[in-house]
Tab-separated table of C-alpha atoms and ligand atoms in Angstrom:
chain	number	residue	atom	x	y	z
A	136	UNK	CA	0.000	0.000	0.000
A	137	UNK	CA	2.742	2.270	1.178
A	138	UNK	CA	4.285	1.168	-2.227
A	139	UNK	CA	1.449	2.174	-4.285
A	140	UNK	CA	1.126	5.861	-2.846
A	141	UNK	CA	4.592	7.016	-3.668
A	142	UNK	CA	4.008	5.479	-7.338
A	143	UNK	CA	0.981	7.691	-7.286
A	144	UNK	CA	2.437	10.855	-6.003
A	145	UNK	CA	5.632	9.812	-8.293
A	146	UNK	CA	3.422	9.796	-11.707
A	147	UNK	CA	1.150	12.453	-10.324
A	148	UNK	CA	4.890	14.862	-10.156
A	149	UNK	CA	5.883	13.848	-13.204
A	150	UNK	CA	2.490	14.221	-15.011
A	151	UNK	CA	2.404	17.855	-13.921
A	152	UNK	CA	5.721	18.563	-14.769
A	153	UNK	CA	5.342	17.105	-17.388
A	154	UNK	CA	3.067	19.658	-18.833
A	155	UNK	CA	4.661	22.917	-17.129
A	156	UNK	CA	6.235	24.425	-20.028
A	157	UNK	CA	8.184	27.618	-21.232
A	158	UNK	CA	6.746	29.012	-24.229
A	159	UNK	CA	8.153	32.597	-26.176
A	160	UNK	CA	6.601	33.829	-28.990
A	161	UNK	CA	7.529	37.042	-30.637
A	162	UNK	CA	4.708	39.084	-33.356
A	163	UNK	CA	4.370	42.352	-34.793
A	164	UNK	CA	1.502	44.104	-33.447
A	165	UNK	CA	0.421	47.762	-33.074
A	166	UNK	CA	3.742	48.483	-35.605
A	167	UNK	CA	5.710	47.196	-32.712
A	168	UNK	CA	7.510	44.062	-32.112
A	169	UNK	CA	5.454	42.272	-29.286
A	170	UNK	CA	7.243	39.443	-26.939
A	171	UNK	CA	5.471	36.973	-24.688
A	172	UNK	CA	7.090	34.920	-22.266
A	173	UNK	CA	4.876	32.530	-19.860
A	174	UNK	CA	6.245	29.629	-17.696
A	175	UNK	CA	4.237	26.996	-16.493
A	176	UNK	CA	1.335	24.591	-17.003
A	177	UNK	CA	-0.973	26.350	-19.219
A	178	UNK	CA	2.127	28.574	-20.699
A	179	UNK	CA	0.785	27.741	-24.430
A	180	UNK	CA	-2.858	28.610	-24.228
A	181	UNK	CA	-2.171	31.659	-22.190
A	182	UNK	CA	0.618	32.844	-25.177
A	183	UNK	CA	-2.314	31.864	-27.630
A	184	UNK	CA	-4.965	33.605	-26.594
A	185	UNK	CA	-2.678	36.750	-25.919
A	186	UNK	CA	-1.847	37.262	-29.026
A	187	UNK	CA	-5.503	36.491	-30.455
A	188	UNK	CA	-7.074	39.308	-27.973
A	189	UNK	CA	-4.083	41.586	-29.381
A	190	UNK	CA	-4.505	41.525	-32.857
A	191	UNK	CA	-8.342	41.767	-32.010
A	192	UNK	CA	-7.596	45.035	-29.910
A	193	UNK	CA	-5.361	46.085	-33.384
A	194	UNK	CA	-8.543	45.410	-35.122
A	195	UNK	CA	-11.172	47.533	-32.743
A	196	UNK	CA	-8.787	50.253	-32.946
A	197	UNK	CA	-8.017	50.721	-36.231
A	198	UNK	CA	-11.755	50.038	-36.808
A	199	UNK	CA	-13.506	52.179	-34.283
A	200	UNK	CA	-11.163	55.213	-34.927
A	201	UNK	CA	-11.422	55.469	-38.452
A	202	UNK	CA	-15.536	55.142	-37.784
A	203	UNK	CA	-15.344	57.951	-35.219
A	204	UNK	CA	-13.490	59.944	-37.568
A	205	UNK	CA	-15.783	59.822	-40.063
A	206	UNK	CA	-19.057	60.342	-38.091
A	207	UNK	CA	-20.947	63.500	-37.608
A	208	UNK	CA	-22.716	62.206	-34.529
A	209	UNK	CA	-22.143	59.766	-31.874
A	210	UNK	CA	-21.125	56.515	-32.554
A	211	UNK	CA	-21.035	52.875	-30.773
A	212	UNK	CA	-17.750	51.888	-30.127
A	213	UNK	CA	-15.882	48.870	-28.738
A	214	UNK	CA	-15.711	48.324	-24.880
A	215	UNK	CA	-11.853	48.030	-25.320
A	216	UNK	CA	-11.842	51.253	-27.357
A	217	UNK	CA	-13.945	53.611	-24.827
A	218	UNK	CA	-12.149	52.297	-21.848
A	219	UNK	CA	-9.477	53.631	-23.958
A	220	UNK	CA	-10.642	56.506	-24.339
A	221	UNK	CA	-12.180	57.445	-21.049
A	222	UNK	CA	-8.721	56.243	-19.173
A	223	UNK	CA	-7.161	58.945	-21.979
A	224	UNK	CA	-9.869	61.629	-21.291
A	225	UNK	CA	-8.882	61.055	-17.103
A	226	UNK	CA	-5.884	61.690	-17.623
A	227	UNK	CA	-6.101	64.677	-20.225
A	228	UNK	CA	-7.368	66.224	-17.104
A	229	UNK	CA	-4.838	64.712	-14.311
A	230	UNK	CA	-1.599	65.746	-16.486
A	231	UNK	CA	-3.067	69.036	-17.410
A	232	UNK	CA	-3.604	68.666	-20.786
A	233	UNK	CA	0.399	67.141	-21.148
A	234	UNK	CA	-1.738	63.394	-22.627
A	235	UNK	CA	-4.164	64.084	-25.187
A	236	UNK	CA	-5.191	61.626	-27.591
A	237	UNK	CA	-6.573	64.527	-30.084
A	238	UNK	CA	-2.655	65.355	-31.019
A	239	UNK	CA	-3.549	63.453	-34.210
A	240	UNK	CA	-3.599	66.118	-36.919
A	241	UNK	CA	-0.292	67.769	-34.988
A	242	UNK	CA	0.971	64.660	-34.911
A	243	UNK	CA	0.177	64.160	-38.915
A	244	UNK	CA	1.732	67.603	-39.873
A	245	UNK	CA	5.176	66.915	-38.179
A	246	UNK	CA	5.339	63.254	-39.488
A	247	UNK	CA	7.766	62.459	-36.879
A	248	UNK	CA	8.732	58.787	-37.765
A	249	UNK	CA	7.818	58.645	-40.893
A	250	UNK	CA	9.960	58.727	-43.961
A	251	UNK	CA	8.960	62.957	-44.751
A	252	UNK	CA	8.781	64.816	-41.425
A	253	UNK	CA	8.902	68.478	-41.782
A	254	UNK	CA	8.763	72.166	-39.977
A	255	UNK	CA	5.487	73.113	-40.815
A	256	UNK	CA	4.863	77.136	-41.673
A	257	UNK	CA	3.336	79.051	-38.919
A	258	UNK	CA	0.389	79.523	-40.507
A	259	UNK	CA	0.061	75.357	-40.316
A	260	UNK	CA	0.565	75.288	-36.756
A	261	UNK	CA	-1.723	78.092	-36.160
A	262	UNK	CA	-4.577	75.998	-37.661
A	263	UNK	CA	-3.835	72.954	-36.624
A	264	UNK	CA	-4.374	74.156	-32.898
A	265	UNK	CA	-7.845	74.585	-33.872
A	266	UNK	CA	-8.189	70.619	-34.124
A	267	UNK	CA	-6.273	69.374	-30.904
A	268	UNK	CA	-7.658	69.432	-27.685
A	269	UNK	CA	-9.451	67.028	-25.230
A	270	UNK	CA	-12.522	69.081	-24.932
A	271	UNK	CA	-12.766	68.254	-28.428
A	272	UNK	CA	-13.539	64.652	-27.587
A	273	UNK	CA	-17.020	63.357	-26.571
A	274	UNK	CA	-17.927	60.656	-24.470
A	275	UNK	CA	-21.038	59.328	-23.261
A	276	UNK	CA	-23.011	55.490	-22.284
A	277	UNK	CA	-20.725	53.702	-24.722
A	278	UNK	CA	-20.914	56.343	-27.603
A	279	UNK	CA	-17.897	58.449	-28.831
A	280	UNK	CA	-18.097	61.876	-30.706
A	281	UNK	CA	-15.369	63.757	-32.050
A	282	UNK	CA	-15.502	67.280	-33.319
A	283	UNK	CA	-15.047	68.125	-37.133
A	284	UNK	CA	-11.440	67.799	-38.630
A	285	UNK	CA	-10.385	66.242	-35.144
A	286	UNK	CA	-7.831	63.635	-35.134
A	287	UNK	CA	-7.005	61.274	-33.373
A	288	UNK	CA	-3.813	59.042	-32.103
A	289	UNK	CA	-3.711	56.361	-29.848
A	290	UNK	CA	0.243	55.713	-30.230
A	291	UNK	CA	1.019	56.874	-26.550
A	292	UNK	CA	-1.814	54.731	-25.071
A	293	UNK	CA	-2.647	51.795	-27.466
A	294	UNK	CA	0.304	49.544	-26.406
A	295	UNK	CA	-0.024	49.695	-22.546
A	296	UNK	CA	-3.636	49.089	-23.295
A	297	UNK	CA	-2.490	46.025	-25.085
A	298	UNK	CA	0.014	44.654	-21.937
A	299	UNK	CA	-2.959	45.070	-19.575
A	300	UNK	CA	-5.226	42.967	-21.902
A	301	UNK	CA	-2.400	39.842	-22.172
A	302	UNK	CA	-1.659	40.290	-18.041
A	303	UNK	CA	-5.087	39.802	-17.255
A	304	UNK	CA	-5.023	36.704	-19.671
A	305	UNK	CA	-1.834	35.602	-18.160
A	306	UNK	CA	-3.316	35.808	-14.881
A	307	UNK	CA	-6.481	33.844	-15.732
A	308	UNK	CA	-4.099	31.140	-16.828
A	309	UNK	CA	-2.384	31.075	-13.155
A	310	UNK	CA	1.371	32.252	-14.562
A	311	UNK	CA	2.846	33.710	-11.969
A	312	UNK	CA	6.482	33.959	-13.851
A	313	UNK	CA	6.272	35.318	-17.277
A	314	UNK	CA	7.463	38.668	-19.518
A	315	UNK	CA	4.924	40.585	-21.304
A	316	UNK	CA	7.326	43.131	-23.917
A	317	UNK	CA	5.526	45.388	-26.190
A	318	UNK	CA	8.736	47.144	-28.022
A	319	UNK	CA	10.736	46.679	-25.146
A	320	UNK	CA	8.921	50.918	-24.215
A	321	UNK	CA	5.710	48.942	-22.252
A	322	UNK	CA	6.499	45.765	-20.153
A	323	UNK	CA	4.747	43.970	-17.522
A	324	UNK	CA	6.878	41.446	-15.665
A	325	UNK	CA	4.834	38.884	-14.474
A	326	UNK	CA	6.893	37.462	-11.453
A	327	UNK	CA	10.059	39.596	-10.882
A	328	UNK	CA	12.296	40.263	-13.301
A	329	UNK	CA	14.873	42.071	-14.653
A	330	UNK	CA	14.391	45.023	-17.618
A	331	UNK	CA	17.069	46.763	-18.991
A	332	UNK	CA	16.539	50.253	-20.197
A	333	UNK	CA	17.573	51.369	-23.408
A	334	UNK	CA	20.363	54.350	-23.661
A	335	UNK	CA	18.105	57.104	-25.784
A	336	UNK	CA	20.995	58.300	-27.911
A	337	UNK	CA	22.815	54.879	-28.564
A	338	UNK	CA	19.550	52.387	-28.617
A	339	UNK	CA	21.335	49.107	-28.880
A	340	UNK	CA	22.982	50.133	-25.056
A	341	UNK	CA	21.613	50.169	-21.973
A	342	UNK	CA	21.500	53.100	-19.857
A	343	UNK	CA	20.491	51.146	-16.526
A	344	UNK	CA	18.774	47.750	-15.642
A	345	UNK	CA	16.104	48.181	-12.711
A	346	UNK	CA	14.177	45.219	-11.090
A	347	UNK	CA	10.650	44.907	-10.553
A	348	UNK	CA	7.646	43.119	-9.800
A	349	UNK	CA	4.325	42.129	-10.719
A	350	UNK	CA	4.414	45.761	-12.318
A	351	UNK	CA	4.550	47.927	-15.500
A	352	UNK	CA	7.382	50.144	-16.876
A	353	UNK	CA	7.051	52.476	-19.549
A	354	UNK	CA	9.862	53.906	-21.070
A	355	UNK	CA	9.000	57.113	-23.272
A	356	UNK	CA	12.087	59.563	-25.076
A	357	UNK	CA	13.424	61.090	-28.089
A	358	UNK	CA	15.423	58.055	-29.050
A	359	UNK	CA	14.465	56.353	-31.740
A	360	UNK	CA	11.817	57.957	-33.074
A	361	UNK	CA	13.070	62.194	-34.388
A	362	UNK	CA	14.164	64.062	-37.001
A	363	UNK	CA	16.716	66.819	-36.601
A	364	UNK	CA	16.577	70.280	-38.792
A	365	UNK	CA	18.328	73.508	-38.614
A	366	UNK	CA	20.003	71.707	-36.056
A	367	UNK	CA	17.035	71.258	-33.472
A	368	UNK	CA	16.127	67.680	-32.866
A	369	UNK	CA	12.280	67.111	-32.750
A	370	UNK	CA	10.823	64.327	-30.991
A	371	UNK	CA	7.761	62.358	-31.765
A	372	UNK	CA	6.437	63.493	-28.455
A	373	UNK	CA	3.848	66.504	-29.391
A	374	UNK	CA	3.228	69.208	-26.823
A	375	UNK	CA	-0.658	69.292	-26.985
A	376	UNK	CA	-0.422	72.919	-26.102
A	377	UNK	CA	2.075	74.520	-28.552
A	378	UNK	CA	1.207	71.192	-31.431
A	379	UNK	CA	5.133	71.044	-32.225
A	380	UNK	CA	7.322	68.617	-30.699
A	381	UNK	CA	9.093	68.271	-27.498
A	382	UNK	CA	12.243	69.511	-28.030
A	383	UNK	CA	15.508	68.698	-26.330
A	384	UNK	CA	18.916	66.746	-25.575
A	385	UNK	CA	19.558	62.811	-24.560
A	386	UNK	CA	16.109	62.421	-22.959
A	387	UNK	CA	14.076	59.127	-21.371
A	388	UNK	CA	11.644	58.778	-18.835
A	389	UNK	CA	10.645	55.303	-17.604
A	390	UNK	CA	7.666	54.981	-15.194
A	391	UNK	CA	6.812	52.044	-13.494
A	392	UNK	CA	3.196	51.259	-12.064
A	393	UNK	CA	2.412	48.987	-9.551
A	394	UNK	CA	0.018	45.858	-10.883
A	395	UNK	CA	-2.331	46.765	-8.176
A	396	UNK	CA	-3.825	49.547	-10.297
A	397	UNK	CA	-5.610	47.387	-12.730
A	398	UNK	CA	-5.007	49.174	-15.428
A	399	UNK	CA	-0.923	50.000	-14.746
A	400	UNK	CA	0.296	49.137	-18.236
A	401	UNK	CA	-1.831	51.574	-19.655
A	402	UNK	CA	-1.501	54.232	-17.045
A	403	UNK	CA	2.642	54.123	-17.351
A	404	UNK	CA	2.454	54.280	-20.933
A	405	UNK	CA	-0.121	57.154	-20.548
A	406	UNK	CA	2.599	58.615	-17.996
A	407	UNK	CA	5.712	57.858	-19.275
A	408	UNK	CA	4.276	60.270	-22.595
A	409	UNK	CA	3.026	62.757	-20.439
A	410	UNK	CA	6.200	62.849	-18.417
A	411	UNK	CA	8.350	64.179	-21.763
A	412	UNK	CA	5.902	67.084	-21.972
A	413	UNK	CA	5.597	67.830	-18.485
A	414	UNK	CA	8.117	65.703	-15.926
A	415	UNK	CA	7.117	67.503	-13.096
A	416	UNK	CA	3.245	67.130	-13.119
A	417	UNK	CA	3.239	63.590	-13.605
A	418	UNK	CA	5.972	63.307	-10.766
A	419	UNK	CA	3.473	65.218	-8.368
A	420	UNK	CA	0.507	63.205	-9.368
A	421	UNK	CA	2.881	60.000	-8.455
A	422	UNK	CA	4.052	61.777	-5.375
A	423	UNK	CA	0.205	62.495	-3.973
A	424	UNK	CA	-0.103	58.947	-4.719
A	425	UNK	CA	-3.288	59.168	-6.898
A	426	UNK	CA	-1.226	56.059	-8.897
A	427	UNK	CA	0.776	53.359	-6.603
A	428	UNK	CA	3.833	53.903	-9.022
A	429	UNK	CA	7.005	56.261	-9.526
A	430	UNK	CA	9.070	58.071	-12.232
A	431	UNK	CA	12.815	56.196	-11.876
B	1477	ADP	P1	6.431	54.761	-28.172
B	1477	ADP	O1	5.179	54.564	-28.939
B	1477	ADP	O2	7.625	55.001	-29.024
B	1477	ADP	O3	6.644	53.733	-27.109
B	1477	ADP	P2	5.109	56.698	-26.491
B	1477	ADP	O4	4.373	55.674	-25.735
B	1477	ADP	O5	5.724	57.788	-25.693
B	1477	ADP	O6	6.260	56.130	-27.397
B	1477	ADP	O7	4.062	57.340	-27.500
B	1477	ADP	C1	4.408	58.344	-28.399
B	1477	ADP	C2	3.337	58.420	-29.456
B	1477	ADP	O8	2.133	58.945	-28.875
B	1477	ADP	C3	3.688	59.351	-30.594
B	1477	ADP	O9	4.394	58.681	-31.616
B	1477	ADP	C4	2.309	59.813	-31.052
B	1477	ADP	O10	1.713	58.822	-31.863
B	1477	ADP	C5	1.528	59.894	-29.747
B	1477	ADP	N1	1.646	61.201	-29.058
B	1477	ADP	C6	2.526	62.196	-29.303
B	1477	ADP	N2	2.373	63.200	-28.422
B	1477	ADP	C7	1.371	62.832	-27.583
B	1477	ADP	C8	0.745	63.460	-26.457
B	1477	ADP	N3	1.132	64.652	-25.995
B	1477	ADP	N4	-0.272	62.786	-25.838
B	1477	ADP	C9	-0.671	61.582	-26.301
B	1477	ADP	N5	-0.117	60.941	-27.343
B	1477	ADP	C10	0.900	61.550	-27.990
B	1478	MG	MG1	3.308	56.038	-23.997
C-alpha cells in the first residue's frame, strides 16, 4: 500500500511537470515588435490567446477610430476602445492637458517617424491648434463623438492598453512567472524580473537595468523615433499645447506602475508620454499617490 502511494504521487509529479512548459513567442503588433514569455502549465494557451485578444484590440482600434473619424454624430464603439478613451480623457485632465489623444492632426503635420517629417509654416501650426484638444472629444453610455477635422492618435496609449489585456489573460491562466514586452517601451513582468533600459541616444545600449515586480514600466524619449533640422532635434512626443514637438537633448523617462492599479500598463504608458511634456506634473501626481507607481 505504502508502495502504491509514492508510485501515485511519483506519476502524479511527473504528469504535472510534465506539462509545465516555457513558451516565447515574438509578433508584430500595433507596428511594434510584441514578446510573450509565460512559464508553467498552461504557458501555451495563455501565449495563444494573448496574441488572439491583441490583434483583435489592433482590429477595434483601427476600426472604431477610423468610424469615429468619419461620423458627424455619436457613434457605438468597442468596450476596449472607450475604456481607452475614457482612461485617456482622465488623464487629459490629471496631467493638465500634457496626454491628449486629439494630437492626431499635430501629430500628422510633423510626421515624426515617418519617412517625410517636416517644420510646418506658422500659418500650419496656427490651424492645426484649432483641431487638438481634449474638450474636443465626446464621451457618453458607450458612444464616442469627435468634433469636425479632429484627429485622433492612440500611439502613446494603445500599447499599454495592449500589456494590460495579455496580463489579465496571463493571470487567468495562473502564470505567476512570465514577460509581457511590447517594443521593449511597455512591459509587464509577471513574477520579478529584470528590464534593462535602453540608452536614448545609442539604442542598442543600456543606460540602466532596474528590477521589478508584478508591475509595469514604460519607457517614453526622443530616441528612436526624431528628425533633426536647422540643427534642433524634434521628438515624436507633441506638446498638446504649442502642437510642435518636445524639443531637447539625450532624454528618457521610464515609469513604473504597480500591478495593483488594474489598469498600470496603460496608465505608465499614458505617464511615461506625459512625463516628456511635463516631468514635473506627472511626478506630483505619483508623489500624492493618486497612482501606486514612480518616475525612476
Ligand atoms: P512609443 O510609442 O515610441 O513607445 P510613447 O508611448 O511615448 O512612445 O508614444 C508616443 C506616441 O504617442 C507618438 O508617436 C504619437 O503617436 C503619440 N503622441 C505624441 N504626443 C502625444 C501626447 N502629448 N499625448 C498623447 N499621445 C501623444
Ligand atoms: Mg506612452
Amino acid at each position: 500500500m505504502k508502495n502504491f502511494f509514492t508510485l501515485m504521487i511519483l506519476l502524479t509529479t511527473v504528469l504535472l511537470t510534465g506539462c509545465t512548459s516555457t513558451v516565447e513567442r515574438t509578433e508584430i503588433f500595433m507596428g511594434t515588435v510584441v514578446t510573450l514569455k509565460a512559464n508553467g502549465l498552461n504557458a501555451q494557451a495563455a501565449v495563444d490567446e494573448s496574441f488572439h485578444a491583441i490583434a483583435e484590440l489592433e482590429r477595434n482600434i483601427s476600426a472604431d477610430v477610423a468610424k469615429i473619424e468619419a461620423a458627424d454624430a455619436f457613434v457605438d464603439v468597442s468596450p476596449d476602445v472607450y475604456k481607452i478613451l475614457e482612461t485617456a480623457q482622465i488623464f487629459s485632465e490629471l496631467t493638465n492637458g500634457a496626454f491628449d489623444v486629439t494630437v492626431g492632426a499635430a501629430v500628422d503635420l510633423w510626421a515624426v517617424g515617418t519617412d517625410k517629417p517636416r517644420v510646418p509654416t506658422s500659418d500650419e501650426l496656427a490651424a492645426v491648434k484649432n483641431f487638438v484638444g481634449h474638450e474636443r472629444l465626446h464621451l457618453r453610455g458607450g458612444k464616442v463623438h469627435l468634433d469636425s477635422g479632429v484627429k485622433l492618435n492612440l500611439g502613446g496609449i494603445g500599447k499599454g492598453y495592449g500589456v494590460d489585456i495579455v496580463r489579465k489573460i496571463f493571470a487567468s491562466h495562473n502564470i505567476t512567472d512570465g514577460l509581457i514586452d511590447f517594443g521593449t517601451s511597455t512591459i509587464f513582468a509577471v513574477g520579478r524580473k529584470k528590464i534593462g533600459i535602453k540608452n536614448p541616444r545609442e539604442v542598442d545600449k543600456l543606460s540602466a537595468v532596474v528590477e521589478i515586480e508584478n508591475s509595469a514600466l514604460s519607457t517614453s524619449g526622443d530616441g528612436e523615433k526624431f528628425f533633426v533640422a536647422n540643427g534642433r532635434r524634434y521628438s515624436h512626443i507633441i506638446d498638446p499645447k504649442t502642437c510642435a514637438p518636445v524639443e531637447g537633448e539625450n532624454f528618457s523617462v521610464t515609469v513604473v506602475v504597480d500591478g495593483s492599479h488594474e489598469l498600470c500598463a496603460t496608465v505608465a504608458d499614458i505617464l511615461s508620454t506625459a512625463a516628456v511634456v511635463n516631468r514635473k506634473r506627472v511626478e506630483e501626481i505619483l508623489s500624492q499617490q493618486k497612482i501606486p507607481g514612480r518616475v525612476l
